XYZ file of C-alpha atoms in Angstrom:
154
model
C -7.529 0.277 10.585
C -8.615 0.047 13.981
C -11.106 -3.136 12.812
C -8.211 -4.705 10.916
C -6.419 -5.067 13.605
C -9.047 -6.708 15.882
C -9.190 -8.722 12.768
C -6.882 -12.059 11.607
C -5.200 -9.735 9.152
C -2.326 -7.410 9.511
C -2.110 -3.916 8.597
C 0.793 -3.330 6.278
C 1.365 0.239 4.363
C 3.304 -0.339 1.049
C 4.246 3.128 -0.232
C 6.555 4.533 -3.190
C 7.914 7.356 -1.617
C 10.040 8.879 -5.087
C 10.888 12.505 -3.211
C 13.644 11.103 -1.510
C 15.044 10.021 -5.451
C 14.401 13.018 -6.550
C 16.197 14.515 -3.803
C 13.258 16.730 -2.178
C 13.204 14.925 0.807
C 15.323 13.009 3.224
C 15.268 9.329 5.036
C 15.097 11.290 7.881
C 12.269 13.282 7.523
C 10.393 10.481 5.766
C 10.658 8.609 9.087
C 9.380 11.747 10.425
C 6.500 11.666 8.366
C 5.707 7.699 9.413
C 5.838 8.753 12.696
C 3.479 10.877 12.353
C 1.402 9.003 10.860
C 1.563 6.134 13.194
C 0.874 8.740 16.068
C -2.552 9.901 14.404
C -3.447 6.572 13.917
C -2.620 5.681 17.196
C -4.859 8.291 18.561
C -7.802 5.835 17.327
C -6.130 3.014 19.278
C -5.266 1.558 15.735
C -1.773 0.992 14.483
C 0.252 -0.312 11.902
C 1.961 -3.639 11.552
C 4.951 -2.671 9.498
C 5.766 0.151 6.714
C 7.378 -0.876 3.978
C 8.720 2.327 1.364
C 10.411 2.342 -2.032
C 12.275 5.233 -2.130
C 13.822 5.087 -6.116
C 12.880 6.762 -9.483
C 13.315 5.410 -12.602
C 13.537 8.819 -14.354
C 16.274 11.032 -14.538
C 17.025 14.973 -14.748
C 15.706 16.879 -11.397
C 17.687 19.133 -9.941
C 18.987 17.996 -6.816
C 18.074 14.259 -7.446
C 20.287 11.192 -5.849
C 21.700 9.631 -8.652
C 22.198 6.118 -6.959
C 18.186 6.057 -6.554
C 17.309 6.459 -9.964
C 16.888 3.288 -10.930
C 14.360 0.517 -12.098
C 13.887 -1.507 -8.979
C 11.907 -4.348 -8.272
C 9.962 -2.788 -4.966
C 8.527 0.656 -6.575
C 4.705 -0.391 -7.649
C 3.496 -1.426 -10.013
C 6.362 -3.955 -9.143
C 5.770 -6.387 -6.558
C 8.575 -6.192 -4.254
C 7.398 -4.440 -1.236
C 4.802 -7.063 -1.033
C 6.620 -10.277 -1.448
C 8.972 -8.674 1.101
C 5.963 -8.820 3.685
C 4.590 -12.043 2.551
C 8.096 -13.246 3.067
C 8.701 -11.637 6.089
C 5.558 -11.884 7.765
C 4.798 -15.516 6.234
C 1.593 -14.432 4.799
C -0.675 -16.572 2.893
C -1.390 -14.975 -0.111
C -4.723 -16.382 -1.483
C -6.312 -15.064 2.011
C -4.224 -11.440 1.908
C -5.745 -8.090 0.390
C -4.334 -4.830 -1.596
C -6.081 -1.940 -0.969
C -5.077 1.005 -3.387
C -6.185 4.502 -4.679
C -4.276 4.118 -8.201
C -3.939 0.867 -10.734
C -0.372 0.236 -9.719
C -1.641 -0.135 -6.137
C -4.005 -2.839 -8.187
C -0.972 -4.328 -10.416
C 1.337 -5.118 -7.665
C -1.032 -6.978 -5.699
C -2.590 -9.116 -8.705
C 1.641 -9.548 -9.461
C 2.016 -10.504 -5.788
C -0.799 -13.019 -5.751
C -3.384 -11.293 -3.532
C -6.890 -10.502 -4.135
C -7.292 -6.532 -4.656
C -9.445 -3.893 -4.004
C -9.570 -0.341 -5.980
C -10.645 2.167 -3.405
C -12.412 5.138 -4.994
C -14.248 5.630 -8.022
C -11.644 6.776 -10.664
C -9.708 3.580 -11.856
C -8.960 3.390 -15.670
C -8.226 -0.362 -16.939
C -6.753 -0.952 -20.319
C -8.411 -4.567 -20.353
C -9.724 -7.168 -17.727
C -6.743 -8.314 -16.630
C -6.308 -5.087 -14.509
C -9.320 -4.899 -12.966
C -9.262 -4.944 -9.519
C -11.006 -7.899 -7.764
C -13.463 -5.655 -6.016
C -14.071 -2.011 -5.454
C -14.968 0.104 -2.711
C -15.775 3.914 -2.692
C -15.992 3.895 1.353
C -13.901 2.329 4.423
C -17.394 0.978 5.455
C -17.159 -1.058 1.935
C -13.358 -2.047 2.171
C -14.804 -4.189 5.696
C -17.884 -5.180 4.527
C -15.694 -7.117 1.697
C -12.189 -8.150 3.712
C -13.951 -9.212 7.199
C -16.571 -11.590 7.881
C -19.934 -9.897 9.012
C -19.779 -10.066 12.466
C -16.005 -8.584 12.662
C -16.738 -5.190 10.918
C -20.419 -3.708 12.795
């Protein structure tokens, strides 16, 4: 992250976060958690530029749940909406912007948002070539040696 940020791009954590729908965790303690997170990070002298969270479920029947967050939204991935809010907000260009994700919907929201995509890991299952991610990368060394020009990332 730390490179990123030396880097023309912005770090920007898109995350579904469906505990707090099914009622097994709070806004609260979420924020707790991002804190946390930003702290460790920190550590390196990295940060990030912005969290963005979709806290809804679209299936019902846990005990406990918060019935006014089950629902089909447009921000919980594979939907785009968390990252046209930051291309929005942040007034991103889009055909220079990157998704970097551990699971396909990381992959589908990105390709429906208009950025080029990156599968990290080596266990992605595509039903055809549509959802195959525009490059993958089983390392963090690999993620830079693809996103940032050569001299950025040694």
């Amino acid at each position: 992250i730390k490179k990123i940020n030396k880097s023309e791009y912005l770090a920007i954590l898109v995350t579904n976060q469906p505990m707090i729908a099914k009622g097994k965790l709070s806004f609260l303690e979420l924020k707790k958690i991002h804190n946390k997170l930003e702290t460790l990070i920190g550590i390196n002298g990295a940060y990030l530029d912005d969290i963005f969270y979709c806290p809804h479920h679209p299936d019902s029947g846990f005990p406990g749940e918060i019935p006014e967050l089950k629902i089909k939204c447009k921000c919980r991935k594979p939907s785009p909406g968390m990252l046209l809010d930051a291309i929005s907000k942040y007034n991103i260009d889009v055909k220079d912007s990157w998704m970097i994700g551990d699971h396909m919907r990381d992959i589908e929201a990105g390709k429906a948002a208009g950025v080029k995509t990156i599968f990290f890991g080596n266990e992605y299952k595509t039903l055809n070539d549509d959802d195959m991610p525009d490059n993958n990368a089983l390392t963090h060394e690999d993620v830079l040696e693809i996103i940032l020009p050569k001299n950025e990332h040694i």
